[in-house]
Amino acid sequence: MEKKWGSNRSVDLKRMCPQQKARYLAYAEPSKEIQAWMAACHKRIHSRLAHEREKAWRKNPLQDLDSKLHQDTLIGQLKAAEARNRIRQMTLHCHNLKMQEINLMISSQASVQSAVRLELLLAKEKQRINADSLDQLQRRRVEEILEDEKGLTINRR
């Protein structure tokens, strides 16, 4: 047997205990008067928030622009760092593939003599690939130290 929530509402509410009445009214549609009070309350809250935002904007309008600019700068720096890291990883991956290819070519020679001959021919290529173990910042620092003839970079007294 189903009970219809809308039928005999006033009679049923009078017979219910306070807990049952509260549970029933929690799911019931509020009356027109209560809806009007709720709408007025929401309107006051929204106008108060808008007033506070406007007051904060009048107080320091450039602060929001400065924080936005600072945030955009940080995001740009992060994206640039990620791009540099991807390029560095792709370069290392390419160099590793080249080294594997060279080692495969040397190991697949028919005789030891031809393998040694090929390894000596490709030794310069191997050195060129393995020579750069510094990143850009470290390389710039080393070059700065080497170019400093007066020793101002290292000797700090």
PDB file of C-alpha atoms in Angstrom:
ATOM      1  CA  MET A   1       0.000   0.000   0.000  1.00  0.00           C
ATOM      2  CA  GLU A   2       1.529   3.282  -1.136  1.00  0.00           C
ATOM      3  CA  LYS A   3       1.054   6.457   0.778  1.00  0.00           C
ATOM      4  CA  LYS A   4       0.647   9.667  -1.189  1.00  0.00           C
ATOM      5  CA  TRP A   5       2.642  12.479   0.392  1.00  0.00           C
ATOM      6  CA  GLY A   6       0.309  15.242  -0.741  1.00  0.00           C
ATOM      7  CA  SER A   7      -3.028  13.794   0.446  1.00  0.00           C
ATOM      8  CA  ASN A   8      -4.498  14.797   3.801  1.00  0.00           C
ATOM      9  CA  ARG A   9      -1.392  16.756   4.674  1.00  0.00           C
ATOM     10  CA  SER A  10      -2.800  18.825   7.541  1.00  0.00           C
ATOM     11  CA  VAL A  11      -4.481  15.819   9.208  1.00  0.00           C
ATOM     12  CA  ASP A  12      -1.382  13.616   8.878  1.00  0.00           C
ATOM     13  CA  LEU A  13       0.954  16.319  10.192  1.00  0.00           C
ATOM     14  CA  LYS A  14      -1.156  16.822  13.305  1.00  0.00           C
ATOM     15  CA  ARG A  15      -1.009  13.124  14.164  1.00  0.00           C
ATOM     16  CA  MET A  16       2.772  12.769  13.579  1.00  0.00           C
ATOM     17  CA  CYS A  17       5.354  13.048  16.319  1.00  0.00           C
ATOM     18  CA  PRO A  18       7.892  15.915  15.919  1.00  0.00           C
ATOM     19  CA  GLN A  19      10.628  13.684  14.457  1.00  0.00           C
ATOM     20  CA  GLN A  20       8.346  12.240  11.797  1.00  0.00           C
ATOM     21  CA  LYS A  21       6.990  15.708  11.017  1.00  0.00           C
ATOM     22  CA  ALA A  22      10.549  17.065  10.569  1.00  0.00           C
ATOM     23  CA  ARG A  23      11.464  14.173   8.253  1.00  0.00           C
ATOM     24  CA  TYR A  24       8.320  14.703   6.215  1.00  0.00           C
ATOM     25  CA  LEU A  25       8.783  18.475   5.932  1.00  0.00           C
ATOM     26  CA  ALA A  26      12.459  18.076   4.955  1.00  0.00           C
ATOM     27  CA  TYR A  27      11.317  16.547   1.635  1.00  0.00           C
ATOM     28  CA  ALA A  28       8.167  18.610   1.206  1.00  0.00           C
ATOM     29  CA  GLU A  29       8.020  21.743  -0.931  1.00  0.00           C
ATOM     30  CA  PRO A  30       8.348  24.892   1.242  1.00  0.00           C
ATOM     31  CA  SER A  31       5.383  27.257   1.369  1.00  0.00           C
ATOM     32  CA  LYS A  32       5.208  30.427  -0.732  1.00  0.00           C
ATOM     33  CA  GLU A  33       6.029  32.624   2.265  1.00  0.00           C
ATOM     34  CA  ILE A  34       9.154  30.620   3.116  1.00  0.00           C
ATOM     35  CA  GLN A  35      10.240  30.638  -0.546  1.00  0.00           C
ATOM     36  CA  ALA A  36       9.913  34.437  -0.585  1.00  0.00           C
ATOM     37  CA  TRP A  37      12.034  34.736   2.565  1.00  0.00           C
ATOM     38  CA  MET A  38      14.666  32.391   1.084  1.00  0.00           C
ATOM     39  CA  ALA A  39      14.811  34.418  -2.143  1.00  0.00           C
ATOM     40  CA  ALA A  40      15.211  37.666  -0.181  1.00  0.00           C
ATOM     41  CA  CYS A  41      17.997  36.123   1.896  1.00  0.00           C
ATOM     42  CA  HIS A  42      19.863  34.899  -1.203  1.00  0.00           C
ATOM     43  CA  LYS A  43      19.476  38.328  -2.775  1.00  0.00           C
ATOM     44  CA  ARG A  44      20.978  40.018   0.320  1.00  0.00           C
ATOM     45  CA  ILE A  45      23.899  37.562   0.370  1.00  0.00           C
ATOM     46  CA  HIS A  46      24.699  38.102  -3.317  1.00  0.00           C
ATOM     47  CA  SER A  47      24.483  41.885  -3.017  1.00  0.00           C
ATOM     48  CA  ARG A  48      26.759  41.805   0.054  1.00  0.00           C
ATOM     49  CA  LEU A  49      29.347  39.672  -1.772  1.00  0.00           C
ATOM     50  CA  ALA A  50      29.217  41.963  -4.814  1.00  0.00           C
ATOM     51  CA  HIS A  51      29.667  44.990  -2.548  1.00  0.00           C
ATOM     52  CA  GLU A  52      32.699  43.370  -0.844  1.00  0.00           C
ATOM     53  CA  ARG A  53      34.286  42.552  -4.218  1.00  0.00           C
ATOM     54  CA  GLU A  54      33.692  46.090  -5.451  1.00  0.00           C
ATOM     55  CA  LYS A  55      35.186  47.541  -2.269  1.00  0.00           C
ATOM     56  CA  ALA A  56      38.281  45.324  -2.607  1.00  0.00           C
ATOM     57  CA  TRP A  57      38.625  46.347  -6.269  1.00  0.00           C
ATOM     58  CA  ARG A  58      38.434  50.051  -5.375  1.00  0.00           C
ATOM     59  CA  LYS A  59      40.986  49.585  -2.620  1.00  0.00           C
ATOM     60  CA  ASN A  60      43.697  48.122  -4.890  1.00  0.00           C
ATOM     61  CA  PRO A  61      42.698  47.439  -8.511  1.00  0.00           C
ATOM     62  CA  LEU A  62      46.274  46.766  -9.633  1.00  0.00           C
ATOM     63  CA  GLN A  63      46.807  43.987  -7.110  1.00  0.00           C
ATOM     64  CA  ASP A  64      44.628  41.581  -9.102  1.00  0.00           C
ATOM     65  CA  LEU A  65      46.436  42.498 -12.329  1.00  0.00           C
ATOM     66  CA  ASP A  66      49.854  42.077 -10.667  1.00  0.00           C
ATOM     67  CA  SER A  67      48.940  38.681  -9.229  1.00  0.00           C
ATOM     68  CA  LYS A  68      47.536  37.579 -12.611  1.00  0.00           C
ATOM     69  CA  LEU A  69      50.692  38.777 -14.379  1.00  0.00           C
ATOM     70  CA  HIS A  70      52.902  37.025 -11.831  1.00  0.00           C
ATOM     71  CA  GLN A  71      50.897  33.817 -12.199  1.00  0.00           C
ATOM     72  CA  ASP A  72      51.125  33.994 -16.004  1.00  0.00           C
ATOM     73  CA  THR A  73      54.899  34.525 -15.753  1.00  0.00           C
ATOM     74  CA  LEU A  74      55.278  31.489 -13.494  1.00  0.00           C
ATOM     75  CA  ILE A  75      53.165  29.340 -15.798  1.00  0.00           C
ATOM     76  CA  GLY A  76      55.268  30.471 -18.769  1.00  0.00           C
ATOM     77  CA  GLN A  77      58.487  29.614 -16.959  1.00  0.00           C
ATOM     78  CA  LEU A  78      57.131  26.178 -16.030  1.00  0.00           C
ATOM     79  CA  LYS A  79      56.101  25.460 -19.604  1.00  0.00           C
ATOM     80  CA  ALA A  80      59.519  26.573 -20.901  1.00  0.00           C
ATOM     81  CA  ALA A  81      61.300  24.360 -18.367  1.00  0.00           C
ATOM     82  CA  GLU A  82      59.136  21.387 -19.354  1.00  0.00           C
ATOM     83  CA  ALA A  83      59.886  22.011 -23.030  1.00  0.00           C
ATOM     84  CA  ARG A  84      63.644  22.200 -22.337  1.00  0.00           C
ATOM     85  CA  ASN A  85      63.450  18.967 -20.370  1.00  0.00           C
ATOM     86  CA  ARG A  86      61.575  17.211 -23.200  1.00  0.00           C
ATOM     87  CA  ILE A  87      64.174  18.401 -25.726  1.00  0.00           C
ATOM     88  CA  ARG A  88      67.027  17.245 -23.481  1.00  0.00           C
ATOM     89  CA  GLN A  89      65.433  13.833 -23.005  1.00  0.00           C
ATOM     90  CA  MET A  90      64.816  13.446 -26.742  1.00  0.00           C
ATOM     91  CA  THR A  91      68.440  14.399 -27.459  1.00  0.00           C
ATOM     92  CA  LEU A  92      69.728  11.853 -24.934  1.00  0.00           C
ATOM     93  CA  HIS A  93      67.425   9.207 -26.388  1.00  0.00           C
ATOM     94  CA  CYS A  94      68.709   9.971 -29.900  1.00  0.00           C
ATOM     95  CA  HIS A  95      72.327   9.751 -28.738  1.00  0.00           C
ATOM     96  CA  ASN A  96      71.640   6.444 -26.996  1.00  0.00           C
ATOM     97  CA  LEU A  97      70.080   5.041 -30.165  1.00  0.00           C
ATOM     98  CA  LYS A  98      73.134   6.145 -32.175  1.00  0.00           C
ATOM     99  CA  MET A  99      75.478   4.479 -29.716  1.00  0.00           C
ATOM    100  CA  GLN A 100      73.459   1.270 -29.800  1.00  0.00           C
ATOM    101  CA  GLU A 101      73.543   1.326 -33.604  1.00  0.00           C
ATOM    102  CA  ILE A 102      77.320   1.838 -33.633  1.00  0.00           C
ATOM    103  CA  ASN A 103      77.856  -0.971 -31.125  1.00  0.00           C
ATOM    104  CA  LEU A 104      75.583  -3.245 -33.178  1.00  0.00           C
ATOM    105  CA  MET A 105      77.521  -2.458 -36.358  1.00  0.00           C
ATOM    106  CA  ILE A 106      80.830  -3.212 -34.627  1.00  0.00           C
ATOM    107  CA  SER A 107      79.604  -6.447 -33.052  1.00  0.00           C
ATOM    108  CA  SER A 108      78.102  -7.715 -36.308  1.00  0.00           C
ATOM    109  CA  GLN A 109      81.368  -7.555 -38.290  1.00  0.00           C
ATOM    110  CA  ALA A 110      82.572 -10.801 -39.842  1.00  0.00           C
ATOM    111  CA  SER A 111      86.042 -10.733 -38.329  1.00  0.00           C
ATOM    112  CA  VAL A 112      87.733  -9.195 -35.326  1.00  0.00           C
ATOM    113  CA  GLN A 113      90.071  -7.235 -37.588  1.00  0.00           C
ATOM    114  CA  SER A 114      87.204  -5.526 -39.429  1.00  0.00           C
ATOM    115  CA  ALA A 115      85.422  -4.860 -36.100  1.00  0.00           C
ATOM    116  CA  VAL A 116      88.517  -3.143 -34.686  1.00  0.00           C
ATOM    117  CA  ARG A 117      88.993  -1.181 -37.902  1.00  0.00           C
ATOM    118  CA  LEU A 118      85.359   0.006 -37.818  1.00  0.00           C
ATOM    119  CA  GLU A 119      85.619   0.862 -34.133  1.00  0.00           C
ATOM    120  CA  LEU A 120      88.673   3.026 -34.788  1.00  0.00           C
ATOM    121  CA  LEU A 121      86.889   4.753 -37.659  1.00  0.00           C
ATOM    122  CA  LEU A 122      83.863   5.452 -35.482  1.00  0.00           C
ATOM    123  CA  ALA A 123      85.861   6.377 -32.350  1.00  0.00           C
ATOM    124  CA  LYS A 124      85.654  10.083 -33.202  1.00  0.00           C
ATOM    125  CA  GLU A 125      81.863   9.838 -33.500  1.00  0.00           C
ATOM    126  CA  LYS A 126      81.669   8.053 -30.142  1.00  0.00           C
ATOM    127  CA  GLN A 127      83.802  10.719 -28.484  1.00  0.00           C
ATOM    128  CA  ARG A 128      81.691  13.482 -29.988  1.00  0.00           C
ATOM    129  CA  ILE A 129      78.508  11.894 -28.665  1.00  0.00           C
ATOM    130  CA  ASN A 130      79.864  11.130 -25.188  1.00  0.00           C
ATOM    131  CA  ALA A 131      81.881  14.353 -24.802  1.00  0.00           C
ATOM    132  CA  ASP A 132      79.011  16.571 -23.681  1.00  0.00           C
ATOM    133  CA  SER A 133      78.133  15.577 -20.113  1.00  0.00           C
ATOM    134  CA  LEU A 134      77.228  19.090 -18.919  1.00  0.00           C
ATOM    135  CA  ASP A 135      73.859  20.749 -19.220  1.00  0.00           C
ATOM    136  CA  GLN A 136      73.455  24.341 -20.447  1.00  0.00           C
ATOM    137  CA  LEU A 137      73.653  25.969 -17.018  1.00  0.00           C
ATOM    138  CA  GLN A 138      76.732  23.979 -16.001  1.00  0.00           C
ATOM    139  CA  ARG A 139      78.400  24.683 -19.357  1.00  0.00           C
ATOM    140  CA  ARG A 140      77.694  28.430 -19.019  1.00  0.00           C
ATOM    141  CA  ARG A 141      79.194  28.400 -15.509  1.00  0.00           C
ATOM    142  CA  VAL A 142      82.341  26.555 -16.687  1.00  0.00           C
ATOM    143  CA  GLU A 143      82.781  28.976 -19.589  1.00  0.00           C
ATOM    144  CA  GLU A 144      82.342  31.918 -17.214  1.00  0.00           C
ATOM    145  CA  ILE A 145      85.065  30.531 -14.930  1.00  0.00           C
ATOM    146  CA  LEU A 146      87.404  29.865 -17.871  1.00  0.00           C
ATOM    147  CA  GLU A 147      86.918  33.354 -19.318  1.00  0.00           C
ATOM    148  CA  ASP A 148      87.600  35.021 -15.958  1.00  0.00           C
ATOM    149  CA  GLU A 149      91.249  36.019 -16.284  1.00  0.00           C
ATOM    150  CA  LYS A 150      91.396  37.988 -13.024  1.00  0.00           C
ATOM    151  CA  GLY A 151      89.948  35.176 -10.926  1.00  0.00           C
ATOM    152  CA  LEU A 152      87.043  37.270  -9.666  1.00  0.00           C
ATOM    153  CA  THR A 153      84.543  34.441 -10.042  1.00  0.00           C
ATOM    154  CA  ILE A 154      86.449  31.885  -7.966  1.00  0.00           C
ATOM    155  CA  ASN A 155      88.496  33.980  -5.510  1.00  0.00           C
ATOM    156  CA  ARG A 156      86.090  35.807  -3.265  1.00  0.00           C
ATOM    157  CA  ARG A 157      87.650  37.500  -0.285  1.00  0.00           C
TER     158      ARG A 157
END
